[in-house]
Each structure stands twice: as C-alpha cells, then as structure tokens.
Amino acid sequence: MPAMNDRKTLDERQQMTDLERLRHSCAHVMATAILRIWPDAQFAYGPPIDNGFYYDFDMKHRITPDDFEQIEAEMRKIAKDNQKFERKVISRAEAQAMAESGRLGGLSERPGNPSRFKLDLIDKIPEGEEISCFQNGEFIDLCAGLHVGYTSKCKHVKLMSVSSSFYLGDEKKGQLQRLYGTAFESMEALEKHLARLEEAKKRDHRRLGRELGLFHIDEMVGQGLILWKPKGALVRRALEAFITEELDKQGYFQVFTPHIGKLELYRTSGHFPYYQESQFPAIAERDVLEKLADENASCATLINGLSDGTYEGYLLKPMNCPHHIKIFASDPHSYRDLPVRLAEFGTVYRWEQSGELGGMTRVRGFTQDDAHIFCTAEQVAAEVTACLDLVKKILSTLGMNDYRVRLSLRDPASDKYVGSAESWDKAEAALREAVKTLGVEYTEEIGEAAFYGPKIDFVVKDVIGRDWQLGTVQVDYNLPVRFGLSYVGADNQPHIPVMIHRAPFGSMERFTGLLIEHFEGKFPTWLAPEQVRVLPISEKTLEQAEAAAAKLADSGVRVTVDRSSDKIGAKVRLARLDRVPYMLVIGAREAEEGTVSIRHRDKNDLGAKPLDEFIANITGEIKTRSL
Ligand SMILES: [Zn+2]
Ligand SMILES: [Zn+2]
C-alpha cells in the first residue's frame, strides 16, 4: 500500500479492480454497522488492500474480536436492506459544513462531535478537485469512490482482525483503531480464501520451525538473527550441498570472505555512507574512539567523521560483492580466463526495522547463495542463461514448478544509467532471450532496472498459491568501474569486465522458510533432517534396532533409534509428528529374519523387507533427490 501521505490523484483513486471496488464498498457497510452500535465513532480512512479492506476510526469503545459477530450481523442486515450507493458532488463549503456538524462519516448530524478527520481530509483535497460524498442508507461519507451499486453485493464478507494505527501513519496525530475485513464476490471464493489462510497457519514456518526444532530466535542474541538448530542445520547443509554440486558442474569456484570489511571498501563500492539506514552502524577503530573520548568529542563528531572518511572503521558487510571484487582484482586477467565465477554462501547484515521482523523471512543477518561473474560483454547472454538453468534445476528438484520472472529494463528516456546505450541494449536483449529459455511466464518492467544494469527477479508460487519473492540475476556496469577492474583483451588492450550478481534464492533463511511452508515440514527424504527412525517393539529387540541403525548410518543415512519404553503405536505417532519419512519397526520376527517392517510417513505400511534392500532403496532415493 502506498504511504498515505503520498496523496493519490483522483484518477489513481478511481483505478480500482472490481474486487477492490467491492471491498471498499464493504468498508462503508462496516462503518455503517459500527455507527449503529457505537454512534460516537469518527472515521478517518478506509481503502481496499491486498486481501481485503480496513477502516481507521476513533471511538471510546475498544473493539476486540468478541465484537466481530455483532458487527458482522449488522453488516448482513445492511446488505439485506439492499441500500443504494449514491454519489453526490458537493462544494467545499458544503463538505466543510457537513463535517462540522458531524454528518460526514456518520448516520446523522452529531452536534458537538464534528467529523474531525474528514475536516482534515477536505483540507487536503487540492483546490479545483471535485469533492464527492457517497450515501448508503443513513450513512454519508466523504469519498471519491468507487463503489458497487447496492449493499446487497457486500454480503460475502468477514472481519479478520483489529489493530491500532495512526492517523495518516503519523504517530504524533494520535492512535486510531483499525478494523480489517475481507470480502469476495461469492461465498465460495470467500470460503476458499479462509481455507487458504487456515492452511497457511498450519504451514507457518515460525510454528513448524519451533515444533520440529529447526531454528530459534533468542531475544538475548537479537531480533532477526536466526539460530539454526541441529535439525535446521542439516536441512541447510543438504541444500547447500545440492547447490554446490550444481555450481561445481557449472564452473564456479567457491570462496570464503570475512563478515566485515573496512569502510574504505564500502565507500568505494558506494554502499557507505549512502545506505546507512539499512546497515548496522559502523564499527569505529579503537584508537579513534580513544582519541575522541580524550577530547570529550560528541557522537556527532564520530558519526560525521566515519561518514566523510576522516576516521576509519569497519562495517558488518551488507553485501558480498566488494569482497569478491577484491579477490578478482588480486590477479591479472586475460580474456582467456574469463568468465571468472566466484560463489559463496556469504552472510550479510542489514538493519530491518524491528516491526518488520518475523521468522526466517525478515531477518537482520542472512546467508545469500551469492555469486559474482566477471565476464566480457559478449559472454553476458550465455552466463545469464546458465544462471537460469541452475534456478530451473533447483526449483524443479524441489517440485516448485509454478514460478514467474520479472525482467527489469531501463527507461530509454532517462539519463540516470551508467554504461553505454549499446551495452544496455545488448544486455537487455540477452536477458530477454535467457528468460525465454525458461519457458515460464514473464513480464517486462520498463524503468525498473537499477541505474547500474538490468535484472531478472523470480517469484515462486508455493503449494497453496502464495507468491514468494526470491532473488535476482543482475547485470552491473558500475562496480567494475568504481573498483577499476580490468582484463587484457585479444587486442592486448585493457578492457573493463561486466559483472553479474546472482543470488537466485536470495537467502538460505528465506528459502528454508519457504521450503518449510511448501512441504509443511515434510521434507523429501534427501532434505529431511532425520531420514529414518528405527522403532524396536520392545527392549528385546533394541540391540537389533541399534545394529540396523548403525548399518544405515554407515551408508550415509540420517537415522535415530527410539529407545523409549513407549508402546509401538505411540512411537509411530511421535515419528509421524516429527515428519520422519521412514519408520522401521523391528519386532521378534523381524529380528529373527533380519528384516525391517517399513512404514512411510504418508504411504503407511510398506511391508517387511530385508534391511539391505531397504538401504539400497533409500540411498537411491537420496542420491537422486526424489520428491
Ligand atoms: Zn468510498
Ligand atoms: Zn553482488
């Protein structure tokens, strides 16, 4: 949603989809219902949003979810009454008079209770812009539209949640209540939406991450800083091993770089001081701090000195690129050794507002599946195509075949871009060709490219149809120049290489969060932290169970033994709850025959098989990374 202070033009306000029009109309119906119950309510602002609508208001009673039923019942009555939404153009003076009397955003005039937010909103309407109000039944609201014809359309509606908000997002202007609802054209669509929300809750990676022991966030370590627990680390390692295998095949070299770098490095790259608000504050050098302390200098002196380069210090790295650039620059290069592809699971730190943090998807430290390719202009097309091949391979292995691609191009009319028009044309054409090889839906967004190069973004749809923004493949004409990179061409002259940044999954944290939700914690065997649990029926077969587990572990299978004294039914239930793909039950008969009774998490009873046969099957399944 755009910031409310960026006032939309009348034209923009009136560009609503049918569903937005319906939902916004429901906000009027909701306001009508609230006023019938609490006539003192003062309404502020009630737009449609992504999955529904809200209305901000102020009143004495504080709404809780216990009130929803009563409000919804009133809304249903209003829908049943089939009130017409009637538009009326009014003069500014009329609008002000109506607001003064409390009539705007009310069911009647309310002496002594003027429509104070509406008065302010009227003030914000530019001179000369048409002012309109809409009436349904007794309710009149200041509104530019658009609405459905009658309130009967507003019957497939549900109140979702209530929170507090600030008038026009401004903390100083006092707190309001914000009531969210959603609405659809049909009961069926509404129910489908609610079922999907329920499903999303069931899959929530924050809850599953806790229940399955995958990761932990500890207040004492810090918000947005993920602690990967042993089981989560196993998932990540399996994922990294898979990606590494593919990178090796594609001629990448892995590197390791430190988590900090000198400010000078980021001044050169341009990351500092320009993006300070999204970085952790700089770390000043010890002697600088001591000197300034001796001088009783202020914090401002320190901050300004670090920003302008008077003082040196370090930064937790917000990006891996400068480090990789320095690796490339540490050797002379000829056109014959290009492209150079440097990959790293590189951890970076960004300062996110604490309100935005949650689980693995918004974090302050994360590990990118990062790589930088240094190549000639002619090699861009092939390199980008190879990047996309990798994405395709990994997503299809994970069963994520529903994704789309956004191609961000320059605005040819603007002059903010670095690099020649000719090289941009070439790179844009190369990206477009590469995207086409994916055979998936893609959009071209003119003017969305960064000033330093065009890029490709990926958006994956998970099993319940939600979009997840992943990473990018980005062409860069800027950093090679800033760092003075060069290679010797076939003409024996120095040339500037092109750089490609690519982190197709964005971060291991976010991607793992997506995978937890996508699989509902039921990772395919190759990714499962615990692949097999051996369940002895009683103490009598514990020894055979341990022996079977040892043999499995020896074959590279991640296996545990349930040594508890629980009944076998309870052991099976627990293993299922832990989403373990295979359970091997060993009773007296199996112990004697050297077999195991195999149960699968989803496929139930697979019968008894010799242990060796099971090992051959599961190691095959792991090796091929079957779903
Ligand atoms: Zn309206
Ligand atoms: Zn980069």
XYZ file of C-alpha atoms and ligand atoms in Angstrom:
629
model
C 0.000 0.000 0.000
C 1.356 3.451 -0.820
C 2.161 5.740 2.073
C -0.945 7.709 2.859
C 0.895 10.972 2.738
C 1.604 10.452 -0.944
C -1.852 11.608 -1.825
C -3.246 9.715 -4.779
C -4.733 11.698 -7.605
C -8.428 11.381 -8.279
C -7.585 9.354 -11.354
C -5.458 6.915 -9.375
C -8.152 6.554 -6.741
C -10.643 5.649 -9.367
C -8.489 2.918 -10.863
C -9.887 0.045 -8.873
C -10.416 -3.540 -9.889
C -13.947 -4.880 -9.455
C -12.856 -6.719 -6.341
C -11.268 -3.586 -4.844
C -14.440 -1.665 -5.571
C -16.441 -4.340 -3.771
C -14.089 -4.387 -0.806
C -14.022 -0.641 -0.475
C -17.837 -0.659 -0.521
C -17.720 -3.182 2.318
C -15.671 -0.663 4.312
C -18.632 1.741 4.035
C -21.001 -1.026 5.128
C -18.720 -1.843 8.050
C -18.635 1.808 9.086
C -22.432 1.936 8.890
C -22.646 -1.124 11.144
C -20.155 0.263 13.664
C -22.092 3.541 13.882
C -25.342 1.713 14.526
C -23.688 0.165 17.585
C -21.303 2.989 18.625
C -22.667 6.290 17.233
C -19.679 8.306 18.506
C -17.223 6.639 16.077
C -15.157 9.057 13.999
C -13.947 7.592 10.733
C -10.691 8.523 9.059
C -9.562 6.489 6.083
C -10.852 3.202 4.610
C -9.105 1.870 1.493
C -9.117 -1.560 -0.136
C -5.878 -3.501 0.410
C -4.306 -6.664 -0.958
C -6.508 -9.221 0.724
C -9.447 -7.116 1.801
C -10.056 -3.703 3.296
C -9.854 -1.734 6.506
C -11.240 1.396 8.048
C -9.391 3.526 10.609
C -11.533 5.175 13.257
C -11.535 6.591 16.734
C -14.135 5.891 19.428
C -14.406 5.252 23.143
C -15.147 1.542 22.937
C -12.107 -0.557 22.078
C -13.053 -3.215 19.568
C -11.983 -6.780 20.283
C -12.609 -9.930 18.261
C -15.531 -10.589 20.630
C -17.336 -7.715 18.907
C -16.909 -9.128 15.393
C -20.055 -11.231 15.437
C -22.242 -8.304 16.406
C -20.708 -6.050 13.737
C -20.986 -8.765 11.086
C -24.639 -9.385 11.966
C -25.326 -5.668 11.497
C -23.417 -5.721 8.192
C -25.554 -8.616 6.985
C -28.702 -6.619 7.805
C -27.371 -3.669 5.774
C -26.575 -5.993 2.863
C -30.076 -7.450 3.097
C -31.623 -3.957 3.068
C -30.003 -3.528 -0.339
C -29.206 0.154 0.099
C -28.129 2.059 -2.982
C -24.677 3.722 -3.017
C -25.496 7.223 -4.178
C -22.865 9.689 -5.276
C -23.289 13.407 -4.796
C -20.909 16.145 -5.805
C -20.710 18.840 -3.130
C -18.923 22.156 -2.822
C -16.031 22.583 -0.458
C -18.220 24.790 1.769
C -20.950 22.139 1.879
C -18.405 19.456 2.678
C -16.958 21.543 5.487
C -20.401 22.310 6.906
C -21.334 18.631 6.852
C -18.092 17.702 8.565
C -18.549 20.449 11.203
C -21.959 19.021 12.049
C -20.542 15.501 12.399
C -22.584 14.346 9.399
C -19.645 13.054 7.288
C -18.776 9.524 8.290
C -21.945 9.493 10.427
C -25.556 8.299 10.346
C -26.898 11.706 11.291
C -25.683 15.085 12.445
C -23.758 14.792 15.692
C -23.693 18.132 17.462
C -20.516 18.583 19.460
C -18.832 15.731 17.653
C -17.547 17.126 14.350
C -16.086 14.751 11.751
C -12.578 15.847 12.627
C -10.646 13.520 10.353
C -12.916 14.329 7.420
C -12.337 18.041 8.042
C -8.639 17.412 7.733
C -9.092 15.258 4.628
C -11.169 18.025 2.993
C -8.276 20.404 3.633
C -6.001 18.003 1.795
C -8.145 17.973 -1.354
C -6.431 20.308 -3.853
C -8.353 23.393 -4.940
C -10.327 22.675 -8.063
C -10.611 18.942 -7.482
C -14.172 17.673 -7.410
C -15.411 16.774 -3.916
C -17.951 13.998 -3.625
C -19.786 12.081 -0.957
C -21.439 8.719 -1.053
C -24.558 7.732 0.799
C -25.940 4.312 1.589
C -28.996 4.318 3.853
C -28.349 6.882 6.580
C -24.562 6.757 6.225
C -22.857 9.572 4.346
C -19.126 9.507 3.762
C -16.673 11.813 2.105
C -15.349 9.646 -0.705
C -14.014 9.777 -4.237
C -15.259 6.260 -4.985
C -15.547 3.779 -6.480
C -18.354 1.621 -5.143
C -20.666 -1.164 -6.204
C -24.271 -0.288 -6.962
C -26.010 -1.718 -3.929
C -25.105 -3.040 -0.484
C -26.521 -6.466 -1.384
C -23.211 -7.129 -3.157
C -21.456 -6.789 0.196
C -22.733 -9.954 1.803
C -19.772 -12.332 1.423
C -17.717 -10.565 3.994
C -15.720 -11.426 7.091
C -13.998 -9.351 9.739
C -10.433 -10.510 10.168
C -8.566 -8.587 12.841
C -8.235 -5.339 14.706
C -5.099 -3.376 15.459
C -4.090 0.134 16.280
C -2.844 2.612 13.732
C -2.001 6.277 13.463
C -3.943 8.884 11.552
C -2.253 9.093 8.148
C 0.537 6.969 9.551
C 1.693 9.865 11.742
C 2.481 8.897 15.338
C 2.028 12.463 16.539
C -1.550 12.600 15.351
C -2.864 10.101 17.868
C -3.824 6.485 17.873
C -6.773 5.045 15.964
C -8.336 1.615 15.771
C -8.010 -0.253 12.518
C -10.527 -2.947 11.713
C -9.642 -5.301 8.871
C -12.088 -7.321 6.849
C -12.171 -9.261 3.654
C -14.861 -9.740 1.048
C -15.416 -11.685 -2.136
C -17.932 -11.849 -4.949
C -19.180 -15.259 -3.863
C -19.448 -17.334 -0.726
C -17.377 -19.978 -2.441
C -14.493 -17.571 -3.083
C -14.656 -16.282 0.496
C -14.587 -19.793 1.914
C -11.705 -20.731 -0.338
C -9.766 -17.712 0.883
C -10.447 -18.527 4.537
C -9.450 -22.168 3.991
C -6.210 -20.978 2.441
C -5.498 -18.773 5.427
C -6.157 -21.739 7.694
C -3.774 -23.829 5.589
C -1.157 -21.065 5.739
C -1.445 -21.037 9.528
C -0.918 -24.788 9.618
C 2.203 -24.364 7.499
C 3.566 -21.294 9.264
C 7.324 -21.829 9.331
C 7.663 -19.999 12.640
C 5.458 -22.544 14.385
C 6.810 -25.575 12.465
C 10.356 -24.343 12.950
C 9.793 -24.404 16.686
C 7.903 -27.709 16.786
C 10.376 -29.514 14.551
C 13.402 -27.999 16.261
C 14.733 -26.352 13.103
C 15.641 -22.867 14.283
C 15.358 -20.499 17.202
C 15.314 -16.761 17.641
C 16.528 -15.605 21.025
C 15.902 -12.120 22.354
C 19.293 -12.148 24.021
C 21.058 -12.908 20.747
C 18.920 -10.359 18.944
C 15.834 -9.980 16.859
C 16.075 -11.149 13.284
C 19.172 -13.222 13.980
C 18.496 -16.861 13.222
C 19.991 -19.653 15.313
C 19.982 -22.760 13.148
C 19.436 -25.725 15.464
C 21.000 -29.088 14.561
C 17.988 -30.259 12.564
C 17.659 -26.983 10.679
C 21.384 -27.018 10.026
C 21.049 -30.482 8.469
C 18.403 -29.177 6.073
C 20.595 -26.215 5.188
C 23.651 -28.397 4.677
C 21.719 -30.731 2.360
C 20.512 -27.728 0.406
C 23.955 -26.160 0.230
C 25.489 -29.470 -0.849
C 22.955 -29.694 -3.653
C 23.577 -26.128 -4.819
C 27.349 -26.620 -4.515
C 27.190 -29.738 -6.671
C 25.415 -27.761 -9.387
C 27.836 -24.825 -9.078
C 30.787 -27.182 -9.451
C 29.287 -28.540 -12.641
C 28.875 -25.001 -13.962
C 32.450 -23.971 -13.377
C 32.030 -21.796 -10.284
C 34.728 -21.534 -7.647
C 33.721 -21.213 -4.034
C 35.429 -18.650 -1.856
C 35.176 -17.595 1.775
C 35.299 -13.984 2.889
C 35.067 -12.303 6.309
C 31.896 -10.828 7.762
C 33.328 -7.329 7.993
C 35.297 -5.001 5.770
C 36.838 -1.581 6.077
C 34.653 1.454 5.493
C 37.005 2.400 2.662
C 35.853 -0.704 0.791
C 32.201 0.340 1.039
C 32.961 3.957 0.248
C 34.496 2.693 -2.973
C 31.540 0.433 -3.731
C 29.081 3.180 -2.824
C 27.345 1.145 -0.105
C 28.597 3.568 2.550
C 27.581 6.137 3.640
C 24.595 6.145 1.269
C 22.636 3.156 2.588
C 23.397 3.685 6.258
C 19.798 3.415 7.417
C 19.652 -0.190 6.186
C 23.017 -1.165 7.722
C 24.249 -1.850 11.223
C 26.161 1.227 12.447
C 29.842 1.322 11.537
C 32.446 -0.014 13.950
C 34.974 2.714 14.729
C 38.624 1.792 15.197
C 39.798 1.610 18.801
C 42.334 4.450 18.609
C 39.712 6.724 17.034
C 37.349 6.033 19.938
C 40.092 6.625 22.497
C 41.213 9.847 20.870
C 37.657 11.213 20.647
C 36.946 10.147 24.236
C 40.032 12.043 25.394
C 38.774 15.090 23.552
C 35.280 14.724 25.025
C 34.018 14.778 21.453
C 30.345 14.237 20.678
C 28.765 11.251 18.942
C 28.015 13.525 16.005
C 31.743 14.151 15.548
C 32.314 10.412 15.397
C 29.424 9.702 13.033
C 30.298 12.546 10.679
C 33.968 11.580 10.715
C 33.167 7.973 9.848
C 30.825 9.077 7.078
C 33.207 11.511 5.424
C 36.296 9.363 5.825
C 38.106 11.440 8.460
C 38.030 8.360 10.667
C 38.442 4.794 9.578
C 36.365 1.895 10.797
C 34.642 -1.288 9.761
C 31.231 -2.314 8.580
C 29.369 -5.574 9.038
C 29.087 -6.469 5.412
C 25.783 -5.525 3.806
C 26.852 -7.169 0.520
C 29.396 -9.743 -0.558
C 30.253 -8.062 -3.852
C 33.163 -5.838 -2.738
C 34.971 -8.794 -1.178
C 34.584 -10.875 -4.331
C 35.733 -7.954 -6.442
C 38.924 -7.786 -4.381
C 39.517 -11.495 -4.986
C 39.103 -10.973 -8.729
C 41.358 -7.910 -8.654
C 44.108 -9.766 -6.773
C 45.255 -11.432 -10.009
C 45.860 -10.086 -13.501
C 43.309 -11.394 -16.008
C 43.352 -12.107 -19.684
C 40.201 -12.504 -21.812
C 41.192 -16.166 -21.958
C 40.388 -16.763 -18.287
C 37.004 -15.093 -18.362
C 34.392 -15.673 -17.154
C 35.560 -15.885 -13.565
C 32.740 -17.161 -11.380
C 33.147 -16.695 -7.634
C 30.499 -18.223 -5.367
C 29.979 -18.024 -1.638
C 27.271 -18.783 0.842
C 28.002 -15.336 2.137
C 26.431 -13.942 5.279
C 25.375 -10.302 5.191
C 23.775 -7.989 7.728
C 21.053 -5.456 7.117
C 19.209 -3.267 9.541
C 15.494 -4.020 9.270
C 13.028 -2.131 11.457
C 12.042 -4.355 14.365
C 8.368 -4.129 13.408
C 9.180 -5.860 10.143
C 10.917 -8.867 11.633
C 9.363 -12.294 11.846
C 10.621 -15.817 11.475
C 13.093 -16.526 8.704
C 11.606 -14.259 6.090
C 12.595 -10.868 7.522
C 15.932 -11.039 9.278
C 18.935 -8.892 10.148
C 21.601 -11.430 9.258
C 21.247 -13.835 6.372
C 23.310 -16.014 4.110
C 22.961 -15.394 0.412
C 23.532 -18.115 -2.167
C 25.680 -15.476 -3.743
C 28.000 -15.450 -6.725
C 29.646 -12.880 -8.925
C 30.587 -13.491 -12.504
C 33.217 -11.336 -14.177
C 32.928 -11.652 -17.938
C 33.164 -9.899 -21.269
C 30.134 -8.140 -22.742
C 29.815 -10.962 -25.272
C 29.600 -13.553 -22.513
C 26.673 -11.983 -20.639
C 23.997 -13.873 -22.573
C 25.484 -17.331 -22.008
C 26.190 -16.603 -18.339
C 22.682 -15.392 -17.621
C 21.222 -18.409 -19.407
C 23.367 -20.695 -17.253
C 22.184 -18.879 -14.098
C 18.607 -19.507 -15.115
C 19.333 -23.169 -15.876
C 20.541 -23.521 -12.327
C 17.397 -21.938 -10.921
C 15.263 -24.171 -13.092
C 17.117 -27.291 -11.999
C 16.850 -26.467 -8.317
C 13.214 -25.408 -8.373
C 12.143 -28.472 -10.351
C 14.056 -30.737 -7.961
C 12.051 -29.167 -5.138
C 8.783 -29.597 -7.009
C 8.262 -25.859 -7.410
C 7.219 -25.623 -10.989
C 4.969 -22.638 -10.670
C 7.066 -19.512 -10.858
C 7.318 -16.388 -12.892
C 10.026 -13.991 -13.809
C 10.215 -10.207 -13.841
C 12.570 -8.581 -16.265
C 13.538 -5.053 -15.164
C 14.684 -2.854 -18.033
C 15.830 0.743 -18.296
C 13.703 3.670 -19.262
C 15.268 4.719 -22.580
C 14.108 8.314 -21.978
C 16.091 8.679 -18.755
C 19.795 9.511 -18.485
C 20.407 8.168 -14.970
C 22.025 4.940 -16.203
C 25.724 4.074 -16.271
C 27.146 2.120 -19.210
C 26.608 2.813 -22.903
C 23.210 2.560 -24.557
C 24.716 -0.061 -26.814
C 25.803 -2.338 -23.977
C 22.407 -1.908 -22.294
C 20.630 -2.893 -25.476
C 22.799 -5.963 -25.733
C 22.381 -6.957 -22.111
C 18.630 -6.403 -22.157
C 18.289 -8.500 -25.284
C 20.476 -11.185 -23.687
C 18.347 -11.251 -20.529
C 15.162 -11.448 -22.543
C 16.498 -14.364 -24.594
C 17.651 -16.118 -21.439
C 14.273 -15.675 -19.769
C 12.535 -17.113 -22.814
C 14.547 -20.326 -22.478
C 12.855 -20.926 -19.114
C 9.508 -21.341 -20.803
C 7.684 -19.645 -17.916
C 5.511 -16.589 -17.680
C 7.473 -13.342 -17.580
C 6.818 -9.638 -17.529
C 8.980 -6.779 -18.736
C 9.068 -3.746 -16.494
C 10.344 -0.659 -18.208
C 12.164 1.780 -15.940
C 12.507 -0.741 -13.091
C 16.200 -1.508 -13.712
C 18.779 -0.209 -11.250
C 20.945 2.625 -12.562
C 23.803 0.159 -12.988
C 22.168 -2.602 -15.008
C 19.098 -4.652 -15.982
C 17.976 -7.573 -13.819
C 15.799 -10.640 -13.516
C 13.738 -11.466 -10.404
C 11.998 -14.689 -9.531
C 8.641 -15.092 -7.863
C 7.689 -18.622 -6.821
C 4.172 -19.788 -6.061
C 4.019 -22.269 -3.209
C 1.574 -25.183 -2.978
C -1.168 -23.011 -1.546
C -0.766 -20.360 -4.210
C 1.135 -17.687 -2.324
C 3.850 -15.681 -4.039
C 7.369 -15.713 -2.608
C 9.829 -13.205 -3.896
C 13.178 -14.926 -4.327
C 16.469 -13.495 -5.535
C 17.856 -11.902 -8.641
C 20.279 -12.087 -11.519
C 21.648 -8.579 -12.009
C 23.968 -7.176 -14.668
C 26.314 -4.463 -13.349
C 28.300 -1.901 -15.356
C 29.052 0.239 -12.321
C 31.143 -1.615 -9.729
C 33.832 -2.771 -12.208
C 34.402 0.909 -12.999
C 34.346 2.061 -9.366
C 36.961 -0.550 -8.488
C 38.987 -0.046 -11.650
C 38.728 -3.703 -12.719
C 40.251 -4.716 -15.987
C 41.354 -7.601 -18.143
C 43.619 -7.765 -21.148
C 41.653 -8.336 -24.341
C 42.602 -10.159 -27.538
C 43.794 -6.757 -28.791
C 46.300 -6.633 -25.925
C 44.485 -3.595 -24.524
C 42.894 -3.296 -21.078
C 39.093 -3.659 -21.005
C 36.528 -3.329 -18.238
C 34.735 -6.582 -17.448
C 30.971 -6.772 -16.913
C 29.877 -8.085 -13.541
C 26.840 -10.268 -12.908
C 25.482 -10.598 -9.373
C 23.298 -13.591 -8.815
C 21.642 -14.911 -5.689
C 18.708 -16.796 -7.169
C 17.206 -17.828 -3.822
C 18.016 -14.603 -2.081
C 18.933 -16.102 1.241
C 19.189 -19.530 2.824
C 16.971 -18.286 5.647
C 14.138 -17.098 3.470
C 14.407 -20.055 1.126
C 14.345 -22.528 4.011
C 11.320 -20.710 5.456
C 9.617 -21.115 2.101
C 10.541 -24.814 1.949
C 9.198 -25.468 5.457
C 5.855 -23.978 4.442
C 5.853 -25.518 0.979
C 6.408 -29.032 2.359
C 4.515 -28.398 5.614
C 7.673 -29.628 7.343
C 7.525 -32.931 5.422
C 10.810 -32.528 3.609
C 11.603 -35.021 0.852
C 13.914 -37.729 2.171
C 17.127 -36.154 0.849
C 16.363 -32.927 2.735
C 14.812 -34.420 5.873
C 16.990 -33.840 8.950
C 16.052 -37.302 10.208
C 15.505 -39.700 7.348
C 14.828 -42.916 9.217
C 13.749 -43.731 12.759
C 14.174 -47.290 13.933
C 11.456 -48.402 16.330
C 12.130 -51.528 18.391
C 8.833 -53.050 19.530
C 10.302 -53.703 22.981
C 13.603 -53.808 24.860
C 14.096 -57.300 23.492
C 14.850 -56.042 20.001
C 16.716 -52.889 20.982
C 20.042 -54.480 20.149
C 18.907 -55.387 16.616
C 17.484 -51.881 16.230
C 20.847 -50.345 17.173
C 22.611 -52.652 14.730
C 20.230 -51.706 11.910
C 20.720 -48.004 12.681
C 24.494 -48.394 12.668
C 24.331 -50.031 9.256
C 22.090 -47.267 7.915
C 24.368 -44.550 9.327
C 27.281 -46.307 7.711
C 25.521 -45.946 4.359
C 25.172 -42.206 4.913
C 21.546 -42.258 6.071
C 20.490 -39.865 8.872
C 18.957 -42.251 11.369
C 17.930 -42.406 15.040
C 16.588 -45.116 17.322
C 13.561 -44.608 19.561
C 14.864 -46.100 22.800
C 11.870 -45.117 24.897
C 9.704 -47.660 26.669
C 6.605 -46.364 24.834
C 4.235 -48.714 23.059
C 4.908 -49.099 19.345
C 1.750 -47.120 18.438
C 2.998 -44.135 20.419
C 6.450 -44.394 18.807
C 4.903 -44.363 15.328
C 2.726 -41.363 16.225
C 5.705 -39.415 17.513
C 7.805 -40.199 14.422
C 4.924 -39.017 12.223
C 4.611 -35.830 14.249
C 8.331 -35.263 13.724
C 7.730 -35.751 9.950
C 10.321 -38.556 9.707
C 9.943 -40.087 6.202
C 10.639 -43.722 7.140
C 9.944 -45.722 10.283
C 11.487 -49.164 10.576
C 9.708 -51.390 13.069
C 11.721 -54.271 14.495
C 9.927 -56.956 16.500
C 10.872 -60.528 17.345
C 10.052 -61.804 13.881
C 11.984 -59.104 12.036
C 14.911 -59.587 14.416
C 14.998 -63.249 13.644
C 14.626 -62.878 9.872
C 16.970 -59.892 9.504
C 14.158 -57.782 8.042
C 12.523 -54.479 8.910
C 8.831 -53.562 8.714
C 8.739 -50.320 6.776
C 6.239 -47.552 7.373
C 6.258 -44.364 5.382
C 5.115 -41.024 6.831
C 2.448 -40.663 4.115
C 2.195 -44.026 2.400
C 1.685 -46.056 5.574
C 2.620 -49.724 5.642
C 5.137 -50.806 3.009
C 5.607 -54.348 4.385
C 8.683 -56.192 5.598
C 11.907 -56.189 3.590
C 15.469 -57.302 4.199
C 17.412 -54.379 5.692
C 19.901 -54.401 2.785
C 17.118 -53.970 0.284
C 15.726 -51.022 2.224
C 19.181 -49.439 2.379
C 19.617 -49.824 -1.380
C 16.233 -48.193 -1.973
C 16.622 -45.256 0.374
C 20.184 -44.423 -0.656
C 18.976 -44.396 -4.263
C 16.118 -42.091 -3.303
C 18.517 -39.734 -1.502
C 21.069 -39.734 -4.295
C 18.534 -38.855 -6.978
C 16.908 -36.283 -4.669
C 13.468 -37.742 -5.364
C 10.457 -35.836 -4.163
Zn -15.973 5.082 -0.603
Zn 26.659 -8.669 -5.529
